[in-house]
Structure formats: structure tokens, C-alpha cells
Short mmCIF file of C-alpha atoms and ligand atoms in Angstrom, two decimals:
data_model
loop_
_atom_site.label_atom_id
_atom_site.label_comp_id
_atom_site.label_asym_id
_atom_site.label_seq_id
_atom_site.Cartn_x
_atom_site.Cartn_y
_atom_site.Cartn_z
CA MET W 1 42.12 26.83 -114.94
CA ALA W 2 39.25 28.47 -113.12
CA ARG W 3 38.92 28.85 -109.35
CA ILE W 4 35.61 27.58 -107.99
CA ARG W 5 34.10 27.64 -104.53
CA THR W 6 31.20 25.33 -103.82
CA THR W 7 29.42 23.89 -100.83
CA VAL W 8 29.07 20.13 -101.25
CA ASP W 9 27.11 18.14 -98.68
CA GLY W 10 27.55 20.98 -96.19
CA LEU W 11 31.31 21.48 -96.58
CA VAL W 12 32.90 24.36 -98.47
CA TYR W 13 35.50 23.44 -101.10
CA GLU W 14 37.78 25.65 -103.17
CA ASP W 15 39.56 24.23 -106.18
CA ASP W 16 41.13 25.07 -109.50
CA VAL W 17 39.40 23.19 -112.30
CA GLU W 18 39.62 23.07 -116.07
CA PRO W 19 36.47 24.64 -117.58
CA ARG W 20 35.77 21.37 -119.40
CA MET W 21 35.50 19.38 -116.14
CA LEU W 22 31.97 18.02 -115.63
CA LEU W 23 30.39 18.43 -112.21
CA VAL W 24 30.14 14.65 -111.85
CA GLN W 25 33.87 14.30 -112.52
CA TYR W 26 34.63 17.00 -109.98
CA LEU W 27 32.53 15.24 -107.34
CA ARG W 28 34.02 11.82 -108.01
CA GLU W 29 37.61 12.52 -108.96
CA ARG W 30 38.45 15.61 -106.88
CA LEU W 31 36.21 15.24 -103.86
CA GLY W 32 36.17 11.42 -103.81
CA LYS W 33 32.37 11.44 -103.67
CA THR W 34 31.95 8.28 -105.71
CA GLY W 35 28.39 7.77 -104.44
CA THR W 36 27.29 9.76 -107.49
CA VAL W 37 27.74 7.56 -110.55
CA ILE W 38 27.88 7.87 -114.34
CA GLY W 39 25.55 5.54 -116.21
CA CYS W 40 25.47 6.83 -119.78
CA ASP W 41 26.98 9.11 -122.37
CA THR W 42 23.76 10.73 -123.55
CA SER W 43 22.28 12.61 -120.54
CA ASN W 44 19.44 10.09 -120.42
CA CYS W 45 19.97 7.79 -117.43
CA GLY W 46 19.84 10.18 -114.46
CA ALA W 47 22.21 8.02 -112.36
CA CYS W 48 24.36 11.14 -111.83
CA THR W 49 21.49 13.23 -110.37
CA VAL W 50 22.43 15.66 -107.57
CA HIS W 51 20.77 18.82 -106.27
CA LEU W 52 22.24 22.14 -107.36
CA ASP W 53 20.92 25.03 -105.26
CA GLY W 54 17.95 22.87 -104.31
CA LEU W 55 16.98 21.62 -107.78
CA SER W 56 17.78 18.21 -109.23
CA VAL W 57 20.22 18.22 -112.16
CA LYS W 58 22.15 15.64 -114.15
CA SER W 59 25.70 16.32 -112.95
CA CYS W 60 27.12 14.92 -116.21
CA SER W 61 25.36 17.78 -118.00
CA VAL W 62 26.64 20.63 -115.83
CA LEU W 63 30.20 21.96 -115.85
CA ALA W 64 31.98 22.21 -112.50
CA VAL W 65 32.57 25.93 -113.23
CA GLN W 66 28.80 26.43 -113.48
CA ALA W 67 28.51 25.26 -109.87
CA ASN W 68 30.80 28.05 -108.66
CA GLY W 69 29.15 29.82 -105.71
CA SER W 70 26.45 27.14 -105.47
CA GLU W 71 25.37 24.46 -103.06
CA VAL W 72 25.50 20.84 -104.15
CA LEU W 73 23.79 17.98 -102.33
CA THR W 74 24.74 14.42 -103.24
CA VAL W 75 23.42 11.08 -102.01
CA GLU W 76 26.36 11.10 -99.57
CA GLY W 77 25.00 14.15 -97.80
CA LEU W 78 21.56 12.75 -96.97
CA GLU W 79 22.23 10.79 -93.79
CA ARG W 80 21.73 12.69 -90.50
CA ASP W 81 23.38 11.50 -87.27
CA GLY W 82 23.80 7.98 -88.57
CA GLN W 83 20.15 7.83 -89.69
CA LEU W 84 19.35 7.21 -93.33
CA HIS W 85 17.15 9.78 -95.03
CA PRO W 86 13.51 8.53 -95.12
CA VAL W 87 13.75 8.01 -98.88
CA GLN W 88 16.95 5.96 -98.48
CA GLN W 89 15.26 3.92 -95.75
CA ALA W 90 12.18 3.40 -97.93
CA PHE W 91 14.31 2.12 -100.83
CA HIS W 92 15.87 -0.35 -98.40
CA ASP W 93 12.56 -1.41 -96.86
CA ASN W 94 10.76 -1.85 -100.20
CA HIS W 95 13.53 -3.71 -102.00
CA ALA W 96 13.66 -0.87 -104.53
CA LEU W 97 17.01 -1.87 -105.99
CA GLN W 98 18.69 -4.87 -107.51
CA CYS W 99 22.11 -3.94 -108.91
CA GLY W 100 21.80 -0.53 -107.25
CA TYR W 101 23.45 1.44 -110.02
CA CYS W 102 20.46 3.72 -110.62
CA THR W 103 19.77 4.14 -106.90
CA PRO W 104 21.76 7.30 -106.04
CA GLY W 105 20.09 9.19 -108.86
CA MET W 106 16.65 7.69 -108.16
CA ILE W 107 16.89 8.76 -104.52
CA MET W 108 18.01 12.29 -105.34
CA GLN W 109 15.26 12.74 -107.93
CA SER W 110 12.64 11.24 -105.60
CA ILE W 111 13.60 13.72 -102.88
CA ASP W 112 13.27 16.57 -105.38
CA LEU W 113 9.85 15.26 -106.39
CA LEU W 114 8.62 14.93 -102.79
CA GLY W 115 9.81 18.45 -102.02
CA ASP W 116 7.46 19.64 -104.74
CA ASN W 117 4.64 17.20 -104.27
CA PRO W 118 4.59 15.61 -100.80
CA ASP W 119 1.82 13.12 -101.65
CA PRO W 120 2.25 11.99 -105.26
CA SER W 121 -0.03 9.47 -106.97
CA GLU W 122 1.57 6.46 -108.65
CA GLN W 123 1.33 8.27 -112.01
CA GLU W 124 2.95 11.38 -110.54
CA VAL W 125 5.85 9.32 -109.16
CA ARG W 126 6.36 7.69 -112.55
CA GLU W 127 6.40 11.10 -114.25
CA GLY W 128 8.61 12.56 -111.54
CA ILE W 129 11.32 9.96 -112.13
CA GLU W 130 11.00 9.86 -115.92
CA GLY W 131 14.56 11.17 -116.24
CA ASN W 132 15.95 8.16 -114.34
CA LEU W 133 16.36 4.77 -115.98
CA CYS W 134 16.51 1.45 -114.15
CA ARG W 135 17.52 -1.66 -116.06
CA CYS W 136 16.73 -4.11 -113.26
CA THR W 137 13.64 -3.52 -111.18
CA GLY W 138 10.86 -2.71 -113.63
CA TYR W 139 10.23 0.36 -111.41
CA GLN W 140 7.43 -1.27 -109.35
CA ASN W 141 9.28 -1.27 -106.06
CA ILE W 142 10.87 2.10 -106.75
CA VAL W 143 7.41 3.65 -107.10
CA ARG W 144 6.30 1.85 -103.92
CA ALA W 145 9.34 3.12 -102.04
CA VAL W 146 8.73 6.73 -103.05
CA GLN W 147 5.08 6.53 -101.97
CA ASP W 148 6.08 4.82 -98.71
CA ALA W 149 8.63 7.56 -98.01
CA ALA W 150 5.96 10.18 -98.73
CA GLN W 151 3.74 8.67 -96.03
CA LYS W 152 6.60 8.49 -93.52
CA MET W 153 7.75 12.04 -94.22
CA LYS W 154 4.38 13.58 -93.44
CA PRO W 155 3.85 16.25 -92.34
CA GLY W 156 6.14 18.36 -94.40
CA ALA W 157 9.68 17.43 -93.49
CA HIS W 158 11.95 16.79 -96.46
CA ALA W 159 15.72 16.95 -96.71
CA SER W 160 16.95 20.50 -96.90
CA THR W 161 20.12 21.51 -98.63
CA SER W 162 20.73 24.41 -96.30
CA SER W 163 24.00 24.37 -94.42
CA SER W 164 23.22 26.66 -91.56
CA ALA W 165 26.04 25.28 -89.43
CA ALA W 166 29.38 27.01 -90.03
CA ALA W 167 30.95 24.84 -92.70
CA PRO W 168 34.72 24.38 -92.54
CA VAL W 169 36.73 25.07 -95.67
CA ALA W 170 38.38 21.94 -96.98
CA GLY W 171 40.63 21.60 -100.00
CA GLY W 172 39.14 19.14 -102.41
CA GLY W 173 42.38 18.11 -104.12
CA ALA W 174 42.80 14.35 -103.90
CA MET J 1 32.71 11.38 -122.24
CA ILE J 2 34.96 14.36 -121.50
CA PRO J 3 34.82 17.50 -123.63
CA ALA J 4 37.97 18.84 -125.33
CA SER J 5 39.63 21.88 -123.70
CA PHE J 6 38.15 25.35 -124.07
CA ASP J 7 38.36 28.74 -122.42
CA TYR J 8 35.36 29.88 -120.41
CA VAL J 9 33.87 33.26 -119.60
CA ARG J 10 30.76 34.17 -117.64
CA PRO J 11 29.80 37.75 -118.50
CA THR J 12 27.31 39.65 -116.35
CA THR J 13 25.72 41.85 -119.04
CA VAL J 14 24.44 41.27 -122.59
CA ASP J 15 26.91 43.87 -123.93
CA GLU J 16 29.86 41.98 -122.41
CA ALA J 17 28.55 38.72 -123.86
CA VAL J 18 28.21 40.20 -127.36
CA GLN J 19 31.71 41.66 -127.08
CA ALA J 20 33.14 38.28 -126.03
CA LEU J 21 31.33 36.60 -128.93
CA VAL J 22 32.66 39.11 -131.47
CA ASP J 23 36.21 38.98 -130.05
CA GLY J 24 36.13 35.17 -129.91
CA GLY J 25 35.35 34.85 -133.61
CA GLU J 26 34.00 31.73 -135.27
CA ASP J 27 35.12 29.29 -132.58
CA ALA J 28 33.40 31.10 -129.73
CA LYS J 29 30.08 29.54 -128.71
CA ILE J 30 27.21 30.58 -126.46
CA MET J 31 26.09 28.28 -123.65
CA ALA J 32 22.62 28.71 -122.13
CA GLY J 33 21.35 25.83 -119.96
CA GLY J 34 23.88 23.49 -121.55
CA GLN J 35 21.33 20.68 -121.92
CA SER J 36 21.96 20.32 -125.65
CA PHE J 37 25.36 22.02 -125.70
CA ILE J 38 27.20 19.94 -123.07
CA PRO J 39 26.09 16.59 -124.54
CA VAL J 40 27.39 17.82 -127.92
CA LEU J 41 30.75 18.77 -126.34
CA ARG J 42 30.96 15.41 -124.57
CA LEU J 43 30.43 13.55 -127.83
CA ARG J 44 33.13 15.82 -129.32
CA MET J 45 30.68 16.85 -132.03
CA GLY J 46 31.57 20.44 -131.14
CA ASP J 47 34.99 21.84 -130.34
CA PRO J 48 34.73 25.53 -129.40
CA SER J 49 37.82 27.47 -128.33
CA LEU J 50 35.76 29.74 -126.08
CA VAL J 51 32.50 29.05 -124.23
CA ILE J 52 30.45 32.10 -123.23
CA ASP J 53 28.11 31.13 -120.38
CA LEU J 54 24.96 33.30 -120.29
CA GLY J 55 24.10 31.98 -116.80
CA GLY J 56 25.42 35.06 -114.98
CA ILE J 57 23.30 37.70 -116.75
CA PRO J 58 20.28 38.59 -114.57
CA GLU J 59 18.60 40.72 -117.29
CA LEU J 60 18.13 37.58 -119.43
CA ARG J 61 16.01 35.82 -116.85
CA GLY J 62 12.36 36.08 -115.90
CA VAL J 63 8.89 36.79 -117.26
CA ARG J 64 7.29 40.25 -117.33
CA GLU J 65 4.28 42.02 -118.77
CA ASP J 66 4.89 44.81 -121.29
CA GLY J 67 1.64 46.35 -122.52
CA ASP J 68 -0.10 43.77 -124.69
CA GLN J 69 2.89 41.41 -124.69
CA ILE J 70 4.44 38.96 -122.26
CA VAL J 71 8.24 39.07 -122.43
CA VAL J 72 10.23 35.97 -121.49
CA GLY J 73 13.99 36.37 -120.98
CA ALA J 74 15.98 33.93 -123.11
CA MET J 75 17.59 32.36 -120.01
CA THR J 76 14.29 31.63 -118.28
CA THR J 77 14.36 27.89 -117.57
CA HIS J 78 11.77 25.38 -118.74
CA HIS J 79 10.99 24.80 -115.04
CA GLU J 80 10.25 28.51 -114.55
CA VAL J 81 8.11 28.67 -117.70
CA THR J 82 5.91 25.80 -116.48
CA ARG J 83 5.25 27.60 -113.17
CA ASP J 84 4.85 31.18 -114.24
CA ASP J 85 1.49 32.82 -113.44
CA LEU J 86 1.65 35.40 -116.26
CA LEU J 87 2.30 32.69 -118.84
CA ALA J 88 -0.40 30.41 -117.41
CA ARG J 89 -2.91 33.27 -117.73
CA HIS J 90 -1.91 34.82 -121.06
CA VAL J 91 0.24 32.33 -123.04
CA ALA J 92 -0.87 28.91 -121.77
CA LEU J 93 0.27 27.10 -124.93
CA ILE J 94 3.99 27.67 -124.32
CA ALA J 95 3.65 26.48 -120.71
CA GLU J 96 1.73 23.37 -121.82
CA ALA J 97 4.34 22.47 -124.44
CA THR J 98 7.22 23.07 -122.02
CA LYS J 99 5.77 20.55 -119.55
CA THR J 100 6.40 17.82 -122.15
CA VAL J 101 10.09 18.67 -122.70
CA ALA J 102 12.52 16.01 -121.45
CA ASP J 103 12.41 15.36 -117.69
CA PHE J 104 12.58 17.36 -114.43
CA GLN J 105 16.36 17.50 -114.29
CA VAL J 106 16.70 18.80 -117.86
CA ARG J 107 13.83 21.27 -117.32
CA HIS J 108 15.62 22.63 -114.24
CA ARG J 109 18.57 23.70 -116.43
CA GLY J 110 17.37 24.04 -120.04
CA THR J 111 16.08 27.43 -121.21
CA LEU J 112 13.45 28.71 -123.65
CA GLY J 113 16.05 30.77 -125.50
CA GLY J 114 18.44 27.82 -125.73
CA ALA J 115 15.77 25.51 -127.10
CA LEU J 116 14.70 28.03 -129.77
CA ALA J 117 18.28 28.92 -130.75
CA HIS J 118 19.09 25.20 -131.03
CA ALA J 119 16.16 24.79 -133.49
CA ASP J 120 16.02 20.99 -133.47
CA PRO J 121 13.08 20.08 -135.75
CA ALA J 122 11.87 17.63 -133.08
CA GLY J 123 12.15 20.28 -130.33
CA ASP J 124 8.83 21.08 -128.67
CA LEU J 125 8.99 24.85 -128.24
CA ALA J 126 9.40 26.12 -131.79
CA ALA J 127 5.92 25.11 -133.02
CA PRO J 128 4.07 26.90 -130.19
CA THR J 129 6.34 29.94 -130.61
CA LEU J 130 5.41 30.03 -134.31
CA ALA J 131 1.71 29.40 -133.69
CA LEU J 132 1.63 32.21 -131.12
CA ASP J 133 3.18 34.74 -133.54
CA ALA J 134 5.94 35.54 -131.06
CA GLU J 135 8.76 38.00 -131.79
CA LEU J 136 12.35 37.04 -131.08
CA VAL J 137 14.62 39.75 -129.76
CA ILE J 138 18.18 39.46 -131.07
CA VAL J 139 21.04 41.67 -129.92
CA GLY J 140 24.36 42.26 -131.68
CA GLN J 141 26.98 44.99 -131.91
CA ASN J 142 24.59 47.17 -133.91
CA GLY J 143 21.89 46.97 -131.27
CA GLU J 144 18.60 45.14 -131.08
CA ARG J 145 16.30 43.77 -133.77
CA ARG J 146 13.00 41.91 -133.51
CA VAL J 147 12.33 38.98 -135.80
CA PRO J 148 8.84 37.46 -136.21
CA ALA J 149 8.80 33.74 -135.46
CA ALA J 150 7.74 33.09 -139.08
CA ASP J 151 11.17 34.40 -140.22
CA PHE J 152 13.24 33.10 -137.30
CA PHE J 153 13.32 29.36 -138.05
CA GLU J 154 15.22 28.97 -141.32
CA ASP J 155 16.12 25.30 -141.57
CA TYR J 156 17.24 22.28 -139.51
CA PHE J 157 19.25 23.71 -136.58
CA THR J 158 19.40 27.09 -138.36
CA THR J 159 17.84 30.35 -137.20
CA ALA J 160 17.99 34.06 -138.01
CA ILE J 161 20.55 34.58 -135.20
CA GLY J 162 23.65 35.83 -137.06
CA PRO J 163 27.35 35.64 -136.15
CA GLY J 164 28.09 37.83 -133.14
CA GLU J 165 24.42 37.88 -132.11
CA ILE J 166 22.54 36.64 -129.05
CA LEU J 167 18.86 35.84 -128.58
CA THR J 168 17.84 37.85 -125.52
CA ALA J 169 14.05 37.54 -125.20
CA ILE J 170 10.87 36.12 -126.66
CA ARG J 171 7.86 38.45 -126.84
CA PHE J 172 4.45 36.75 -126.94
CA PRO J 173 1.15 38.53 -127.70
CA LYS J 174 -1.46 37.87 -125.01
CA TYR J 175 -3.95 35.06 -125.60
CA THR J 176 -5.96 35.66 -122.45
CA GLY J 177 -8.94 33.34 -122.21
CA TRP J 178 -7.83 31.05 -125.07
CA GLY J 179 -7.72 27.29 -124.50
CA ALA J 180 -4.43 25.52 -125.22
CA ARG J 181 -3.15 22.03 -125.76
CA TYR J 182 0.13 20.44 -126.86
CA GLU J 183 -0.37 16.88 -128.13
CA LYS J 184 2.98 15.07 -128.29
CA PHE J 185 3.50 11.65 -129.80
CA ASN J 186 6.70 9.91 -128.76
CA ARG J 187 7.92 6.42 -128.11
CA VAL J 188 9.09 6.43 -124.50
CA ALA J 189 9.34 8.78 -121.54
CA GLN J 190 11.73 11.75 -121.91
CA ALA J 191 11.93 11.18 -125.69
CA TRP J 192 11.74 13.77 -128.43
CA SER J 193 8.57 14.21 -130.50
CA ILE J 194 7.96 12.00 -133.51
CA VAL J 195 5.20 14.49 -134.31
CA ALA J 196 3.46 16.98 -132.03
CA VAL J 197 0.73 19.58 -132.46
CA ALA J 198 0.44 22.90 -130.63
CA ALA J 199 -3.07 24.33 -130.69
CA THR J 200 -4.67 27.33 -129.05
CA VAL J 201 -8.26 28.34 -129.78
CA LYS J 202 -10.77 30.95 -128.73
CA VAL J 203 -14.34 29.77 -128.31
CA ASP J 204 -17.21 32.23 -127.84
CA SER J 205 -20.66 30.83 -126.98
CA GLY J 206 -19.99 27.62 -128.84
CA THR J 207 -18.34 29.21 -131.91
CA ILE J 208 -14.62 29.00 -132.69
CA THR J 209 -13.67 32.63 -133.21
CA ASP J 210 -9.92 32.20 -133.64
CA ALA J 211 -7.38 29.35 -133.85
CA ARG J 212 -3.59 29.00 -134.04
CA ILE J 213 -1.94 25.67 -134.79
CA GLY J 214 1.74 24.78 -135.09
CA LEU J 215 3.26 21.42 -136.03
CA THR J 216 6.47 19.92 -134.59
CA ASN J 217 8.72 17.71 -136.72
CA MET J 218 6.67 17.90 -139.91
CA ALA J 219 9.54 19.65 -141.79
CA GLY J 220 13.00 21.05 -141.04
CA THR J 221 11.30 23.98 -139.34
CA PRO J 222 8.01 24.22 -137.43
CA VAL J 223 4.97 24.58 -139.71
CA ARG J 224 1.77 26.51 -139.25
CA ALA J 225 -1.38 24.50 -140.11
CA ARG J 226 -3.10 27.46 -141.75
CA ALA J 227 -5.61 25.39 -143.72
CA VAL J 228 -6.94 23.90 -140.48
CA GLU J 229 -7.03 27.31 -138.81
CA SER J 230 -9.18 28.82 -141.54
CA ALA J 231 -11.41 25.74 -141.71
CA LEU J 232 -12.10 26.12 -137.97
CA VAL J 233 -12.76 29.83 -137.62
CA GLY J 234 -16.44 30.73 -137.63
CA GLN J 235 -17.57 27.12 -137.17
CA SER J 236 -19.66 26.02 -134.26
CA MET J 237 -17.68 23.82 -131.96
CA SER J 238 -18.33 20.08 -132.37
CA GLU J 239 -16.20 16.98 -132.55
CA GLU J 240 -17.31 16.45 -136.14
CA THR J 241 -16.28 19.92 -137.34
CA VAL J 242 -12.92 19.67 -135.62
CA ARG J 243 -12.11 16.22 -137.00
CA ALA J 244 -13.12 17.35 -140.49
CA ALA J 245 -10.98 20.50 -140.31
CA ALA J 246 -8.02 18.47 -138.98
CA GLN J 247 -7.93 16.48 -142.24
CA ALA J 248 -6.02 19.42 -143.74
CA ALA J 249 -3.27 19.29 -141.10
CA ALA J 250 -0.56 17.77 -143.30
CA GLU J 251 -1.04 20.27 -146.15
CA GLY J 252 2.16 22.11 -146.96
CA THR J 253 4.35 19.89 -144.74
CA SER J 254 7.40 17.86 -145.80
CA PRO J 255 8.03 15.36 -143.02
CA THR J 256 11.07 13.11 -143.06
CA SER J 257 11.15 9.32 -142.93
CA ASP J 258 13.36 7.82 -140.25
CA ALA J 259 13.60 4.85 -137.91
CA ASP J 260 10.72 6.18 -135.79
CA ALA J 261 8.20 6.83 -138.58
CA GLY J 262 7.74 7.10 -142.33
CA SER J 263 6.57 10.39 -143.82
CA ASP J 264 3.07 9.05 -144.59
CA TYR J 265 2.70 7.91 -140.98
CA ARG J 266 3.84 11.35 -139.81
CA GLU J 267 1.12 12.91 -141.98
CA HIS J 268 -1.44 10.61 -140.42
CA LEU J 269 -0.20 11.54 -136.94
CA ALA J 270 -0.46 15.24 -137.77
CA ARG J 271 -4.14 14.84 -138.70
CA VAL J 272 -5.05 12.74 -135.66
CA LEU J 273 -3.09 14.84 -133.16
CA THR J 274 -4.48 18.09 -134.58
CA GLY J 275 -8.00 16.82 -133.96
CA ARG J 276 -7.13 15.83 -130.41
CA ALA J 277 -5.26 19.04 -129.65
CA VAL J 278 -8.04 21.33 -130.92
CA LEU J 279 -10.74 19.38 -129.10
CA ALA J 280 -8.78 19.48 -125.84
CA ALA J 281 -7.94 23.17 -126.27
CA ALA J 282 -11.60 24.01 -126.93
CA GLY J 283 -12.87 21.78 -124.12
C1 FAD Z 1 17.75 13.79 -122.07
C2 FAD Z 1 17.25 14.99 -122.81
C3 FAD Z 1 15.97 14.98 -123.35
C4 FAD Z 1 15.49 16.08 -124.03
N1 FAD Z 1 14.21 16.03 -124.51
C5 FAD Z 1 13.70 17.11 -125.13
C6 FAD Z 1 12.35 17.09 -125.61
O1 FAD Z 1 11.62 16.13 -125.43
N2 FAD Z 1 11.89 18.20 -126.25
C7 FAD Z 1 12.66 19.32 -126.44
O2 FAD Z 1 12.19 20.29 -127.01
N3 FAD Z 1 13.93 19.36 -125.98
C8 FAD Z 1 14.46 18.29 -125.34
N4 FAD Z 1 15.76 18.35 -124.86
C9 FAD Z 1 16.56 19.57 -125.10
C10 FAD Z 1 16.29 20.63 -124.05
O3 FAD Z 1 15.05 21.23 -124.28
C11 FAD Z 1 17.34 21.72 -124.06
O4 FAD Z 1 17.08 22.49 -122.92
C12 FAD Z 1 17.34 22.67 -125.23
O5 FAD Z 1 17.42 22.02 -126.47
C13 FAD Z 1 18.54 23.59 -125.20
O6 FAD Z 1 18.39 24.55 -124.19
P1 FAD Z 1 19.61 24.98 -123.31
O7 FAD Z 1 19.19 26.19 -122.56
O8 FAD Z 1 20.10 23.86 -122.51
O9 FAD Z 1 20.67 25.46 -124.43
P2 FAD Z 1 22.17 25.02 -124.70
O10 FAD Z 1 22.28 23.56 -124.74
O11 FAD Z 1 23.08 25.74 -123.76
O12 FAD Z 1 22.38 25.66 -126.16
C14 FAD Z 1 21.83 25.05 -127.31
C15 FAD Z 1 22.35 25.78 -128.55
O13 FAD Z 1 21.78 27.08 -128.68
C16 FAD Z 1 22.77 28.10 -128.65
N5 FAD Z 1 22.22 29.15 -127.79
C17 FAD Z 1 21.67 28.93 -126.56
N6 FAD Z 1 21.18 30.07 -126.06
C18 FAD Z 1 21.43 31.04 -126.98
C19 FAD Z 1 21.14 32.43 -127.02
N7 FAD Z 1 20.46 33.04 -126.02
N8 FAD Z 1 21.52 33.14 -128.11
C20 FAD Z 1 22.18 32.52 -129.14
N9 FAD Z 1 22.47 31.20 -129.15
C21 FAD Z 1 22.10 30.46 -128.08
C22 FAD Z 1 24.02 27.45 -128.13
O14 FAD Z 1 25.17 28.04 -128.68
C23 FAD Z 1 23.85 26.01 -128.57
O15 FAD Z 1 24.29 25.86 -129.90
C24 FAD Z 1 16.29 17.24 -124.19
C25 FAD Z 1 17.57 17.28 -123.66
C26 FAD Z 1 18.06 16.16 -122.98
C27 FAD Z 1 19.44 16.22 -122.41
S1 FES Z 2 25.35 9.83 -116.49
FE1 FES Z 2 23.51 9.33 -117.51
S2 FES Z 2 22.38 11.15 -117.28
FE2 FES Z 2 24.25 11.67 -116.36
S1 FES Z 3 18.66 -1.52 -109.74
FE1 FES Z 3 19.94 -1.97 -111.42
S2 FES Z 3 19.63 -0.25 -112.69
FE2 FES Z 3 18.17 0.05 -111.17
#
């Protein structure tokens, strides 16, 4: 067992984990954050995408122990005061999902992309989400949603992973 | 989906990591960005007793200038390589090739050292490393040695890194002012190369004065297209000359046949992509 301390969606958690535990398992099974999903066994689908210290990662391809001392942001940490994040709202408004399984990862990767490139072209959006597979939509409305969100987020503001507010320590054990 | 049990250490210096690797014996394995390693563990194609995570060693990370070389720490991520000013200025080819690796999420975690140590014949970073005549810095209990890229890649998934040794840095000569292009042919987004060509050329008032070309996935190791290089040097730059020189691209290669492509098709791709890569690099 290894002791890890992480900040997830603004709350600090301390837990003992087996080194082999994947970050996605830790989020889902220990913290109950089932908003982050597992869609494949090959690191290809991106459904499990979260931000680790401000960069998007596939949480099935990171060990929970590697997140020790880090900040994790999941799709569950995006809403502010009951308001959806602009990218979440844009996915809703543009009908950018059908079954919805790819959506948590698509949203997290899109936010990463917009943080880097606040006004992406259609081609840049497609390249930005190349690590995320959708079996339903054909991507058209996803691309539209990301570009719509980009317009609404001008100027500048994108979700930050900083947890400036004093974050209470909570045990993550289920 | 879930790896088998293992012990885990996260050393903070290279010496500690080498010691852990030696003490751990055959079943101890190095983890860099984990982007090839963790998928292998999940599929239970690997079953190490001890995992040594290099992620906590600051000296392995970052890009610096050292005289006429640019030194890239083995744990520098793909993401960092694509954004580094020194590399953009002096070793553009490695940055160009790295942009084509996988997707953003994988590039945020995967490392240059990890990709080269993994030595997948379809991996995109070995051919540019070979073409650029880089040196690989390997550290073990007896200290440091430097291996030229031409001797580093030995076979499919096999490199000159010995038991108890760690790749710590990649040293590139400077190619300031050279044009660079990585032409990658693959089936879908985020897929590995069927064939790819890494080319960097120096053009002086319309004449090609120097050229380096490396091929991805045309053998078990990356291959240097030396016949094309010598056919190009001294020629005046034109589409015709480049396309003619590129006809020699498949010489000395031994590509495999698989579900993606037969070996004759791979040879064809090598010729076409070499022409494109050199033209783009020179343009
Ligand atoms: C979905 C997906 C798509 C991908 N597509 C591509 C692609 O298109 N092109 C491409 O080139 N790659 C691709 N990759 C692989 C990616 O580039 C990996 O980053 C790379 O192969 C391994 O780097 P890593 O830092 O993650 O190393 P790890 O996975 O941690 O390690 C890989 C191997 O190298 C050994 N090792 C690592 N570092 C060292 C060291 N410093 N010294 C000694 N041994 C070491 C490890 O023991 C392990 O055996 C893809 C990966 C994924 C998951
Ligand atoms: S679950 Fe598919 S990439 Fe992580
Ligand atoms: S909406 Fe079903 S996978 Fe994307």
C-alpha cells in the first residue's frame, strides 16, 4: 500500500492505495466520482480524460500513486454555483451527444484545447480531440459545440483547476 | 483491465534509480511516462515485481544548450518537446516528428526517453533521432556512457540499454537554419505509422548542401536513407531532382508485411514520402 494525497475537484483526499490502482479506478471506486468513465482497454478512446495538474490525461493510463501531490479536475468539478461550465452548456445546446458515453472525456479534452487555443478552427478542434472517440455522433455537433463554447468564453476565461479556497480534507474511502 | 500487483518506488536521483534497478534484479522495470508501459501492464503482457517511476527525478527533465549540442532530458514530455524554443531553433526535426505522436493526452505524459527506450519499429521518434546523429546518454553502476544513435537501436523493441542501466538524456547536434519535415502515413487519427520519413536539409542559394533522412517502420530498427542523402547533396533544388533522388529511398530496407501494408507497398510509400518530406523541408 502507498499513501497518496491528492486534490480532486477542489477537495483534498488522503488514501492508501495499491500501486497497481489506476487513477480512473481510484476516482470511480474510492471517491465515487463515476462521472469519469472507462470506454476501452487500449488507451485509445479518451472517455476517461481528466486534468492532472492542468493538463489533460487518460486516467486509465496513469497510476493513482503517480497523482500523489497533484491536482485532479474531473467533469464533476466543472460546474460553478449551479451553472454548467460553458463547454458543458455548449454540448447541451448543440446536441453534441447521443449515448453520452464519450461526453465526459470530450468535455475535459475540449477545455484543455480551449485553454491552449481560445479560438480554434474546425481543423484545430478535430486535431485537438483526436484522442477521443465517439461512436454515435460523427463528431459534427461536437466540433460545433467546441467552437460555440469558444465564442461564449471570449475573452479569455476558461475553467481553472486552482483551488484557492481552503479545501477541507476528506477521507476518500467508500 | 487491472494490472497484477507490484511494488513501487519513486526515486529522486538517477543514482537511487540505478540502485533500485540493480537491487530489483530482472523483474524490476523502469516507468517513464507510462504511456506504453501501463497499457502493457493492463493487458498483463508484463508482470514486474517492482516498478521504478522516473517521474520524481528533476535532473531528467528539460532541454538545455551545451556548446554545439542541445541536450534533452529523457523524461522531457512529448508536449514539452513540441513547445521548446531551443529545439524549434536548432533541432526542428524532432519537434516536427513529436507533433505527430498519438494525441494530446498521450503527449502530455509520454516522454522522449521512454519512446526511444521502447524502440517500437512504428514509433515516430527513433528515425529522426537516427537521422540527426544524436547521442544517447546511458547511466549504470559503472557511470555514464554515450552511444551514437546508429548503435543504439539493435532490433525490434531492443536497444543498447543494458540490464541495470537507464537512458538519461539525448544529445542532438545543432541543425540551426536547416529545414525539417516529418511525413507520416497512417490509417486514422492517433494511429502509429505504417511508414514515415524524417527529413532535414540545408539549402544554400538554391543548392542542397546537406541532407539527413531517416525512415520509420521500414525494418525492425529505424533506417537511414543514405543513398538519397548522397544523391541530393550538391544538387540544385528542384522538384525533379528531389523526386529522382527519392527513388533510392527503399534501398537497404527490409519492411514487414502486415494487415496494414505489404512490404512492396511500404517500399512505394518510402519513395513517395521521402520526396514529399524533402520538398517540404527544403521549401
Ligand atoms: C493511444 C496511443 C497512441 C500512441 N501513438 C503513438 C504514435 O503514433 N507514435 C509513437 O511514436 N508513439 C505512440 N504512442 C506511444 C507513446 O509515444 C509513448 O509515450 C512512448 O512509446 C513511451 O513513452 P513513455 O514515456 O510513456 O514510456 P513508458 O511507457 O513509461 O516506457 C516504455 C518502455 O521503455 C522503458 N523505459 C522508459 N524510459 C526509460 C529510461 N529512461 N531508461 C530505460 N528504460 C526506459 C520502460 O521500462 C518501458 O519498457 C502511443 C501511445 C498510446 C497510448
Ligand atoms: S478508457 Fe479508453 S482511453 Fe482510457
Ligand atoms: S455520444 Fe455515444 S459515443 Fe459519443
